[in-house]
PDB file of C-alpha atoms in Angstrom:
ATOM      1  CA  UNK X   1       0.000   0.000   0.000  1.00  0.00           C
ATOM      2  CA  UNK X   2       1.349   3.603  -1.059  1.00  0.00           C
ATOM      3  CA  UNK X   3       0.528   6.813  -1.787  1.00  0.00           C
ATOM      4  CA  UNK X   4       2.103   9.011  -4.623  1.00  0.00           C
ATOM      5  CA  UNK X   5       1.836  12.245  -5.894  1.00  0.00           C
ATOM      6  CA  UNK X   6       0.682  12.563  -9.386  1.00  0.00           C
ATOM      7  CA  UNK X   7      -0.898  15.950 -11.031  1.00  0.00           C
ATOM      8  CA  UNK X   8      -1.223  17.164  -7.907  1.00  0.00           C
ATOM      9  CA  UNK X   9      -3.043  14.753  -6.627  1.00  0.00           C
ATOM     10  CA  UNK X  10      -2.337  12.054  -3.871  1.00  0.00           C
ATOM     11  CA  UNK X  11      -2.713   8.612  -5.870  1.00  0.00           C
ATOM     12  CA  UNK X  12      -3.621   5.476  -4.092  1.00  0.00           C
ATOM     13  CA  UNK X  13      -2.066   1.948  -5.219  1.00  0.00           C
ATOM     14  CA  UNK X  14      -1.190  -1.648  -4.506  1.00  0.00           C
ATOM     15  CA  UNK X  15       2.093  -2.991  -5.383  1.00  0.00           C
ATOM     16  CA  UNK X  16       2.790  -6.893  -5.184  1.00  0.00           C
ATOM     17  CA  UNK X  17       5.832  -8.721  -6.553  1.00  0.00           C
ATOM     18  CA  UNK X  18       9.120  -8.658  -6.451  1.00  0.00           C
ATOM     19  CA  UNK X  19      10.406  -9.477  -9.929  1.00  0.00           C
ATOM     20  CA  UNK X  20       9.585  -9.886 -13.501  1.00  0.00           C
ATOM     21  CA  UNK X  21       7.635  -7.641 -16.019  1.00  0.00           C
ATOM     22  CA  UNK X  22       5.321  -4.642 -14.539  1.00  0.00           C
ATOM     23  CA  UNK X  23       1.463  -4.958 -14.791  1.00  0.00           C
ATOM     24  CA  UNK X  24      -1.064  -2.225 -14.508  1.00  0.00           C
ATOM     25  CA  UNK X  25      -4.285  -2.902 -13.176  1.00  0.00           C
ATOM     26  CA  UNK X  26      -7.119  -0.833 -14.166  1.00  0.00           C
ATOM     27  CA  UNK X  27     -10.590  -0.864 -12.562  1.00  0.00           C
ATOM     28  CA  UNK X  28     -13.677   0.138 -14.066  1.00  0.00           C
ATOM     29  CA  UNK X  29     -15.991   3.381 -13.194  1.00  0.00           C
ATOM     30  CA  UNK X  30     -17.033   3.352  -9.549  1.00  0.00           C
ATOM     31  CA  UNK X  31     -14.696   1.069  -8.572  1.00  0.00           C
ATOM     32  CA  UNK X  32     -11.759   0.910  -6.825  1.00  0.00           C
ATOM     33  CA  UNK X  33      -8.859  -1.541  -6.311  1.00  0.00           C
ATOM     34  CA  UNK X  34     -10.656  -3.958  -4.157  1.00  0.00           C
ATOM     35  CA  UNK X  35     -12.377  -5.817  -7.626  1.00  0.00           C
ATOM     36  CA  UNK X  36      -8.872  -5.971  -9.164  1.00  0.00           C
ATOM     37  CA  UNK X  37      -6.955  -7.382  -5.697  1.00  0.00           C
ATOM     38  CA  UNK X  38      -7.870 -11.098  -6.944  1.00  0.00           C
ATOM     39  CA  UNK X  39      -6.021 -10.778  -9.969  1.00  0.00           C
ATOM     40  CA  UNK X  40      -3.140  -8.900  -8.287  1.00  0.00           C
ATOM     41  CA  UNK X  41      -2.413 -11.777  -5.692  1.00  0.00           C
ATOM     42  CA  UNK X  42      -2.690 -14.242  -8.180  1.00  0.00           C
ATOM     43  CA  UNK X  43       0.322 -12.874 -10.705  1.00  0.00           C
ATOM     44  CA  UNK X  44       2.452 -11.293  -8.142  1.00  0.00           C
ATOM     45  CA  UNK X  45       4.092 -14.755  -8.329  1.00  0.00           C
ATOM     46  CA  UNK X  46       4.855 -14.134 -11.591  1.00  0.00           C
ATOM     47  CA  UNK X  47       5.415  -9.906 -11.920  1.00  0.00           C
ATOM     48  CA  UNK X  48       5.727  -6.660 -10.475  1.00  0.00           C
ATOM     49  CA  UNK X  49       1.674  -5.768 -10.019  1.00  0.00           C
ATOM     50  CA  UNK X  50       0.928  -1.939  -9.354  1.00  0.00           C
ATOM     51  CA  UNK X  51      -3.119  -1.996  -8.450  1.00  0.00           C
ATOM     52  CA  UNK X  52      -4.289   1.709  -8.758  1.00  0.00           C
ATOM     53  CA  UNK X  53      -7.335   3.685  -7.542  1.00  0.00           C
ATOM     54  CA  UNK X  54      -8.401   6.116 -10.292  1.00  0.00           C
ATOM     55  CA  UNK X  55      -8.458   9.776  -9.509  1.00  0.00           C
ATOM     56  CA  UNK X  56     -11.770  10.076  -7.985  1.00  0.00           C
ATOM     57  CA  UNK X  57     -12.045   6.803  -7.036  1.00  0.00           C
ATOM     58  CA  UNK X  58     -11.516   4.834  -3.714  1.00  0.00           C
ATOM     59  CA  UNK X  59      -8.668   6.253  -1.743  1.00  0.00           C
ATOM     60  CA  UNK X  60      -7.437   8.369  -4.681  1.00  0.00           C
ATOM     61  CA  UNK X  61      -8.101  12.356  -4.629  1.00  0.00           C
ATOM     62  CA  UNK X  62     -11.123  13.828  -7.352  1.00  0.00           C
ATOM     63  CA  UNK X  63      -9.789  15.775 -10.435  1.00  0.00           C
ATOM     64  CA  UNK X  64      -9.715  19.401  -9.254  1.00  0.00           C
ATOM     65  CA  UNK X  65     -11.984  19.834 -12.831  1.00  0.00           C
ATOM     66  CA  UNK X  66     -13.626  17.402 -15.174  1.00  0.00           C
ATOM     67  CA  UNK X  67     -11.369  15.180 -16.516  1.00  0.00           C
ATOM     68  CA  UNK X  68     -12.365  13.192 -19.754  1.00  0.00           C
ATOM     69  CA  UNK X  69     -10.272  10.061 -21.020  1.00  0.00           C
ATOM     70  CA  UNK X  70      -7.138  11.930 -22.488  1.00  0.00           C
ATOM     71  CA  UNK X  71      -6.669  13.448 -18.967  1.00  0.00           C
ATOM     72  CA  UNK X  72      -6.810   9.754 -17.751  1.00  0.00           C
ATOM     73  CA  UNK X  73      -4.241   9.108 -20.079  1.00  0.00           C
ATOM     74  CA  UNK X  74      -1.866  11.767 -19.238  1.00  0.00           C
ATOM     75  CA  UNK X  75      -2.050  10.614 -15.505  1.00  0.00           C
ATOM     76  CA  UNK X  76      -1.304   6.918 -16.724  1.00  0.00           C
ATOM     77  CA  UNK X  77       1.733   8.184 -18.467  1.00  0.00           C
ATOM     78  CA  UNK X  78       3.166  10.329 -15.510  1.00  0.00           C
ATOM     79  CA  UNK X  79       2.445   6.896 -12.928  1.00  0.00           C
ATOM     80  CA  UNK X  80       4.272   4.805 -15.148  1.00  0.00           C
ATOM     81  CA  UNK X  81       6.966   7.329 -15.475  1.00  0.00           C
ATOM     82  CA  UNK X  82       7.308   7.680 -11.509  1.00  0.00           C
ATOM     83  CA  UNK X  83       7.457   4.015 -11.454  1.00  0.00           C
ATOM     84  CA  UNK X  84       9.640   3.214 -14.205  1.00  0.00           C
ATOM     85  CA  UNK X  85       7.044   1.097 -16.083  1.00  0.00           C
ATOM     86  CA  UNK X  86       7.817   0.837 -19.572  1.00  0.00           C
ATOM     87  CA  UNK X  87       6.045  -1.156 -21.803  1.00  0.00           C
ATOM     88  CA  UNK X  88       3.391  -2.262 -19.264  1.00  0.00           C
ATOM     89  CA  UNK X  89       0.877  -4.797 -19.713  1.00  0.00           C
ATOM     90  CA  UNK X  90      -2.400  -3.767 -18.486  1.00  0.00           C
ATOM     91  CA  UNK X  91      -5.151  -5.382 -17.500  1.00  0.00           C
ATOM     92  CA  UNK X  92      -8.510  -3.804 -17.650  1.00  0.00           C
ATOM     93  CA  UNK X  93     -12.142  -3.615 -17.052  1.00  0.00           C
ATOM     94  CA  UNK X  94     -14.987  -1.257 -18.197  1.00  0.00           C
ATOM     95  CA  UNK X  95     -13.840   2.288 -18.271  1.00  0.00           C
ATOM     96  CA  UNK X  96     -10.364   1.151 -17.534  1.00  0.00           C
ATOM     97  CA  UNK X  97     -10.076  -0.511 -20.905  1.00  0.00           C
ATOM     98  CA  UNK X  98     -10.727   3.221 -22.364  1.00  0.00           C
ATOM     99  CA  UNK X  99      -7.684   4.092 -20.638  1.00  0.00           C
ATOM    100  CA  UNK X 100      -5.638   0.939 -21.665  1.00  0.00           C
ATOM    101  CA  UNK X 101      -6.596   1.224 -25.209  1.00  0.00           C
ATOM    102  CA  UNK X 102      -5.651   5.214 -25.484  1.00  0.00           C
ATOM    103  CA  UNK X 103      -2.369   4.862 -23.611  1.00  0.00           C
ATOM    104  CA  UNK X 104      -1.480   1.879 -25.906  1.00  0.00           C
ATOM    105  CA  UNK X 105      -2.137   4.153 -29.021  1.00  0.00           C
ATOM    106  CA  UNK X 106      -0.202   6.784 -27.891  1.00  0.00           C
ATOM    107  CA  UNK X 107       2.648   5.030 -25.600  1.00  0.00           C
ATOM    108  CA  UNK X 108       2.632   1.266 -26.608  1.00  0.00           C
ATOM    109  CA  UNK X 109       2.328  -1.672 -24.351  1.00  0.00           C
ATOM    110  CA  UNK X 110       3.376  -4.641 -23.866  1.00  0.00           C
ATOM    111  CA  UNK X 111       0.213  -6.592 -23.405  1.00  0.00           C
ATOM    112  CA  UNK X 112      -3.239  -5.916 -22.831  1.00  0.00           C
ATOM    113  CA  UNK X 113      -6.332  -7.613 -21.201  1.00  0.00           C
ATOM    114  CA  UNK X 114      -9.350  -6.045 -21.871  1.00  0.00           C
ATOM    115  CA  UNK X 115     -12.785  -7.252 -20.170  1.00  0.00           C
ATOM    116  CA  UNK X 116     -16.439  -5.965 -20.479  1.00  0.00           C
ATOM    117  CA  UNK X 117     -14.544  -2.899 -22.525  1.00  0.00           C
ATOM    118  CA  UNK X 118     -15.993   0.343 -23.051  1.00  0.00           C
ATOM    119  CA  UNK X 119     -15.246   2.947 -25.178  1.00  0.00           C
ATOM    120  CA  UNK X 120     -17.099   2.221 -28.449  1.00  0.00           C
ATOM    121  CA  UNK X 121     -19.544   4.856 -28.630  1.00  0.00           C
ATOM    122  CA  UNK X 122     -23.139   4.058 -29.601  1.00  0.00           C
ATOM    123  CA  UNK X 123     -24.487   5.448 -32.995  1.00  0.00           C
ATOM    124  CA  UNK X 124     -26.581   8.685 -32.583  1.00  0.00           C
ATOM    125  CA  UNK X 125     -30.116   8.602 -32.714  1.00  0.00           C
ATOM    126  CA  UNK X 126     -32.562  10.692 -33.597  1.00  0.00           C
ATOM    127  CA  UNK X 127     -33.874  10.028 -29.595  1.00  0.00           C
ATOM    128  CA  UNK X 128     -30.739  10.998 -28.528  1.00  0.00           C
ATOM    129  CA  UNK X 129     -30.418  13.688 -30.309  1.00  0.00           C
ATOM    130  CA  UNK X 130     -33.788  15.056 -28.646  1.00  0.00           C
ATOM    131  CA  UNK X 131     -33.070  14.020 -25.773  1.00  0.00           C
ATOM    132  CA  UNK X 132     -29.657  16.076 -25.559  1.00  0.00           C
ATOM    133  CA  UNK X 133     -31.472  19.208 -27.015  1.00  0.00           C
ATOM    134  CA  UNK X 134     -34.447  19.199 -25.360  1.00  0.00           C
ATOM    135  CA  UNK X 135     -31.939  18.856 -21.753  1.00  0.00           C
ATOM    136  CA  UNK X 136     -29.925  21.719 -22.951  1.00  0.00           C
ATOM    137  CA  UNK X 137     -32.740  23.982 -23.634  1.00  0.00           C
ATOM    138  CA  UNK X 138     -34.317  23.020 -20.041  1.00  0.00           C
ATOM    139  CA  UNK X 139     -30.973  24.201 -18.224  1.00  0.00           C
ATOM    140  CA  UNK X 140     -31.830  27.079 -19.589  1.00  0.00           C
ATOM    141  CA  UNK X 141     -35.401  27.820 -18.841  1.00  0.00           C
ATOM    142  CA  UNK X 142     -35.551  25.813 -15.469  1.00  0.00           C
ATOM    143  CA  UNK X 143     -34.645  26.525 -12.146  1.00  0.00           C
ATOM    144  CA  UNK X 144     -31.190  24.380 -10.669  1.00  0.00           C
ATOM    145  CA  UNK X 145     -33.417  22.145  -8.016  1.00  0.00           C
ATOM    146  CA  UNK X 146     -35.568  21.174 -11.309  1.00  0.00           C
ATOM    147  CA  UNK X 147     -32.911  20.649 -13.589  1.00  0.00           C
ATOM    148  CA  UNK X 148     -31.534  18.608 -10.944  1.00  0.00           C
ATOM    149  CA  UNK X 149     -34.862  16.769 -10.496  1.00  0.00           C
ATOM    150  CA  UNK X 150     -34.674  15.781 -14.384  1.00  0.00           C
ATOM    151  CA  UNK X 151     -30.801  14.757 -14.164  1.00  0.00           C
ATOM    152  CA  UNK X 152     -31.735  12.100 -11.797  1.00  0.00           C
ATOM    153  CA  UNK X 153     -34.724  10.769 -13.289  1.00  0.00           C
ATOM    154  CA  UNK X 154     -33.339  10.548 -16.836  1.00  0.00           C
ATOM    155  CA  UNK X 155     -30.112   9.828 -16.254  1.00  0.00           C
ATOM    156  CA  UNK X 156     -27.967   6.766 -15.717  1.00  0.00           C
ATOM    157  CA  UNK X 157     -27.398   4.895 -12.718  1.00  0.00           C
ATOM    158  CA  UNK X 158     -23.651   5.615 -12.828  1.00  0.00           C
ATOM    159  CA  UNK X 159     -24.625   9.285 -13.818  1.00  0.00           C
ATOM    160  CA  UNK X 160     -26.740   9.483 -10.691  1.00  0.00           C
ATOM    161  CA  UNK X 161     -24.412   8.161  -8.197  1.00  0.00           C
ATOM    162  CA  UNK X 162     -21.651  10.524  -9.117  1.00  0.00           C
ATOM    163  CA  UNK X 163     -22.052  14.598  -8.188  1.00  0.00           C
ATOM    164  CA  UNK X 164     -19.990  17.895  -8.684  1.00  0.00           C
ATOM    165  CA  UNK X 165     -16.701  17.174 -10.768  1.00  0.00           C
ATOM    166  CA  UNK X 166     -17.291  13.302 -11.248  1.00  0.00           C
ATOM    167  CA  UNK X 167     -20.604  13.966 -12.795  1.00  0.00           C
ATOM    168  CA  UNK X 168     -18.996  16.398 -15.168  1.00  0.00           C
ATOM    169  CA  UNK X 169     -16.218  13.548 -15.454  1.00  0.00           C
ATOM    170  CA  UNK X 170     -18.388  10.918 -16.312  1.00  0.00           C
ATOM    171  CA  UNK X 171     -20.605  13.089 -19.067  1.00  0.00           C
ATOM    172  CA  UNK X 172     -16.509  13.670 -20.895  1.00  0.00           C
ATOM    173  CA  UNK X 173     -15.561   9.965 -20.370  1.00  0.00           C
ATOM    174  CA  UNK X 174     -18.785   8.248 -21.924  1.00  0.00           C
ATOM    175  CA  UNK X 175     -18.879  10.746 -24.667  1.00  0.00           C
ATOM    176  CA  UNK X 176     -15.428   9.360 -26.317  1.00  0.00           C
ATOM    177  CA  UNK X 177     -14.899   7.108 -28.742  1.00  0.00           C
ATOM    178  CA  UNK X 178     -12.447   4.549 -29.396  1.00  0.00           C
ATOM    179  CA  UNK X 179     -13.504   3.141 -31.953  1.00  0.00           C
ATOM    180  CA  UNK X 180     -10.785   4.986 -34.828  1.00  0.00           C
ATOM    181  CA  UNK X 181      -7.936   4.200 -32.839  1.00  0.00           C
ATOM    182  CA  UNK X 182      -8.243   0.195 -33.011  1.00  0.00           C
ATOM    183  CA  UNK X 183      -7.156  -0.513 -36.541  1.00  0.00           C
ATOM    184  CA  UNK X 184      -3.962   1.327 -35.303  1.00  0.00           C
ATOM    185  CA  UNK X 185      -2.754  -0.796 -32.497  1.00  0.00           C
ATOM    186  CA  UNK X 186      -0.586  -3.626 -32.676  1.00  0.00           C
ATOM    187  CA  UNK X 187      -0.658  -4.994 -28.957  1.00  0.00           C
ATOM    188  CA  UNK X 188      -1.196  -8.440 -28.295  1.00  0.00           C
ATOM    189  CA  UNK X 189      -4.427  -8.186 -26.749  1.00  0.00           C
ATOM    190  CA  UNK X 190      -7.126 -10.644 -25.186  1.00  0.00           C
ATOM    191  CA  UNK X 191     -10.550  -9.813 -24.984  1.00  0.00           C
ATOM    192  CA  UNK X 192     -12.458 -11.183 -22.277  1.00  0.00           C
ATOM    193  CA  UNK X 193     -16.968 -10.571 -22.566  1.00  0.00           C
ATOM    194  CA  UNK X 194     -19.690 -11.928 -20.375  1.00  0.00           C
ATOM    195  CA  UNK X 195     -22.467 -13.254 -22.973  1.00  0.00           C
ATOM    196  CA  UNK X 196     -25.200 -11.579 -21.436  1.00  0.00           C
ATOM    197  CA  UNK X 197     -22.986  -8.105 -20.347  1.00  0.00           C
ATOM    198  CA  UNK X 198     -25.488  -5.278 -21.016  1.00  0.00           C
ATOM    199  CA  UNK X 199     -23.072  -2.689 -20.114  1.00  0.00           C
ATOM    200  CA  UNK X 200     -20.614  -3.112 -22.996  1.00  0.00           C
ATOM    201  CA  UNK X 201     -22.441  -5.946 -25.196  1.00  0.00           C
ATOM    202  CA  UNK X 202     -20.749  -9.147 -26.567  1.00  0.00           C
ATOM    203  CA  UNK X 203     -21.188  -7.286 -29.937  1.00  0.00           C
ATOM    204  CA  UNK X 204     -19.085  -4.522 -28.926  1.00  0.00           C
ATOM    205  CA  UNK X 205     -16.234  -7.294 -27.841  1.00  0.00           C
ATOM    206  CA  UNK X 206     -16.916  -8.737 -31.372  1.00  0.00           C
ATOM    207  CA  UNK X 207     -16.059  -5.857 -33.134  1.00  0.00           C
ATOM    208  CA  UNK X 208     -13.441  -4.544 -31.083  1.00  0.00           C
ATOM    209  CA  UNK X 209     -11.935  -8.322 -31.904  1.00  0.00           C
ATOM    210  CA  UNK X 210     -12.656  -7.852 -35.690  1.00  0.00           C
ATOM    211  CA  UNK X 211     -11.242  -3.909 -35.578  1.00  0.00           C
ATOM    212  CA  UNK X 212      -8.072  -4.634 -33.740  1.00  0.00           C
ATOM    213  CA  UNK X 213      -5.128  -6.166 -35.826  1.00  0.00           C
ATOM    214  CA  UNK X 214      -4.095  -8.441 -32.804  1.00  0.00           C
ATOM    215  CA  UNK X 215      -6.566  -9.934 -30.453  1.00  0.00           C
ATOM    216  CA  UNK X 216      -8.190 -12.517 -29.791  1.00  0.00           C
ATOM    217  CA  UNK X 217     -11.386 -13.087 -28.229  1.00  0.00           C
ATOM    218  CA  UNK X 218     -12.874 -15.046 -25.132  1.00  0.00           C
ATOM    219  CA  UNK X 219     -16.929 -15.317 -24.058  1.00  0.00           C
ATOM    220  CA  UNK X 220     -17.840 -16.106 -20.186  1.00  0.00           C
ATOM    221  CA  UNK X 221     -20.633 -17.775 -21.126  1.00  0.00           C
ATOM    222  CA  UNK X 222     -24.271 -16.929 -18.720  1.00  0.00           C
ATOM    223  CA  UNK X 223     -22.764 -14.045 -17.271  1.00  0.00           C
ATOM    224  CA  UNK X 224     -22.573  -9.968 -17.448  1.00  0.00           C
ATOM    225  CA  UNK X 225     -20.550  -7.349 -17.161  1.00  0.00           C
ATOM    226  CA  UNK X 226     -18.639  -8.141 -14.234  1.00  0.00           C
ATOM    227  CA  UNK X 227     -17.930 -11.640 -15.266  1.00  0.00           C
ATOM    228  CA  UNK X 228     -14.078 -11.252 -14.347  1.00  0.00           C
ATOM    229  CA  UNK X 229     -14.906 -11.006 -11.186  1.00  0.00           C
ATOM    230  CA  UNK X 230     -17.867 -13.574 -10.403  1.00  0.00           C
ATOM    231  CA  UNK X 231     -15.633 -15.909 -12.184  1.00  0.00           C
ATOM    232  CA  UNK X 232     -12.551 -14.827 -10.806  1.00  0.00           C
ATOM    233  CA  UNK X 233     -10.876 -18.313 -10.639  1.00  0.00           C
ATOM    234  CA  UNK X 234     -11.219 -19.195 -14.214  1.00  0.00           C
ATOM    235  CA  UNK X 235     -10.278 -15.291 -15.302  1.00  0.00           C
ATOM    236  CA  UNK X 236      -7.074 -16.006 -13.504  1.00  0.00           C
ATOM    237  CA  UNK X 237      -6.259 -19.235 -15.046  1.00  0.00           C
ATOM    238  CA  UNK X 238      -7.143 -17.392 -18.605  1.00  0.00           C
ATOM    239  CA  UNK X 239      -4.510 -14.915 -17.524  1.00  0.00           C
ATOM    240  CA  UNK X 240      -1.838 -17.353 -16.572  1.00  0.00           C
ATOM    241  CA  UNK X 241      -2.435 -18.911 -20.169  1.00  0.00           C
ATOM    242  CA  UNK X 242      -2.121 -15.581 -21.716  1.00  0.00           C
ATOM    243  CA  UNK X 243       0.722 -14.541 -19.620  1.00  0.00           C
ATOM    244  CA  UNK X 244       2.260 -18.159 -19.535  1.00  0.00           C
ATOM    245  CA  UNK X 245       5.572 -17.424 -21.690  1.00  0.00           C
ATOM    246  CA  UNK X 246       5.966 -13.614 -19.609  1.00  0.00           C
ATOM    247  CA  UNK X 247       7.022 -15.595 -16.650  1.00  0.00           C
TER     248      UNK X 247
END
């Protein structure tokens, strides 16, 4: 357990192992390193596992203004830096895999595990096109406490749970795209989906699979978004097969 100081802002992480290469662990939105501690215990036999709490997240200090995905980035890029990670191999769920995916594409990495990954922006309907319109034009018009009122009946559970500069975080983060970067990176990368994830869809690991020039994917099969962690014993031994030849 540390603490580190990292654009001004006091970082918590986990590190575990003594020797081999470095892994990154990356949680997903509203998390914290607790749902990645499994997967740290199980390869710090292997490698050098740093296990870090998101700025705004667990025991990590908020953004001091909205961040969106590149800021993420940037922050990934100084950690490493003040830890001497090069070439890292990340593993990474949900939000975290938006991360992985845009410090890959501008930084390289080694390896990358991706599971129940976000980032590939849904196509723009003509509801949400109303819907985004008809919200702008009623910050306008309505009071704050009704504005409010409509924010929390409209919007997302993870939209809902999150106030002040996290809220504002959250609208940057789910508003970027991934998608054009994929056909540009090279890193051996494993996909891992739950079948029935309704969060990030087995069609969106499909594509990503199909999109990125080297990766492979794998299908948990009866279970959702957090399937990494419900089945947390076979994720591992999918990771030691992965990782096998890193050892």
């Amino acid at each position: 357990m540390a603490n580190i100081k990292i654009s001004d802002l006091n970082i918590y992480y986990e590190k575990s192992g003594r020797k081999g290469k470095k892994v990154v662990l990356l949680h997903g939105w509203g998390q914290n390193t607790t749902m990645m501690s499994f997967i740290a215990d199980s390869l710090s036999k292997h490698f050098i596992v740093y296990n870090i709490d998101f700025p705004g997240f667990g025991k990590s200090d908020e953004p001091k203004t909205p961040w969106g995905c590149e800021e993420y980035t940037e922050f990934l890029h100084d950690f490493c830096i003040e830890n001497k990670i090069d070439n890292p191999i990340f593993i990474a769920h949900s939000f975290g895999c938006r991360i992985a995916v845009r410090y890959a594409y501008k930084y390289g990495a080694y390896k990358m595990v991706l599971t129940g990954a976000a980032g590939i922006r849904d196509a723009r309907t003509v509801y949400w096109y109303l819907r985004t319109y008809s919200y702008k034009l009623i910050k306008k018009i309505l009071p704050k406490k009704l504005v409010t009122k409509y924010q929390n009946k409209v919007g997302s559970e993870d939209y809902n749970n999150t106030s002040g500069v996290m809220r504002d975080t959250f609208v940057k983060v789910v508003n970027d795209d991934i998608k054009p970067l994929l056909k540009d990176i090279n890193t051996e990368t494993l996909l891992v989906f739950g079948e029935l994830d309704e969060a990030t869809p087995l069609s969106k690991g499909k594509l990503m699979e199909k999109l990125m020039p080297n990766a492979a994917l794998v299908v948990f099969e009866g279970d959702d978004h957090y399937a990494y962690f419900k089945q947390g014993a076979r994720f591992n031994l999918v990771l030691d097969a992965f990782l096998k030849k890193d050892y």
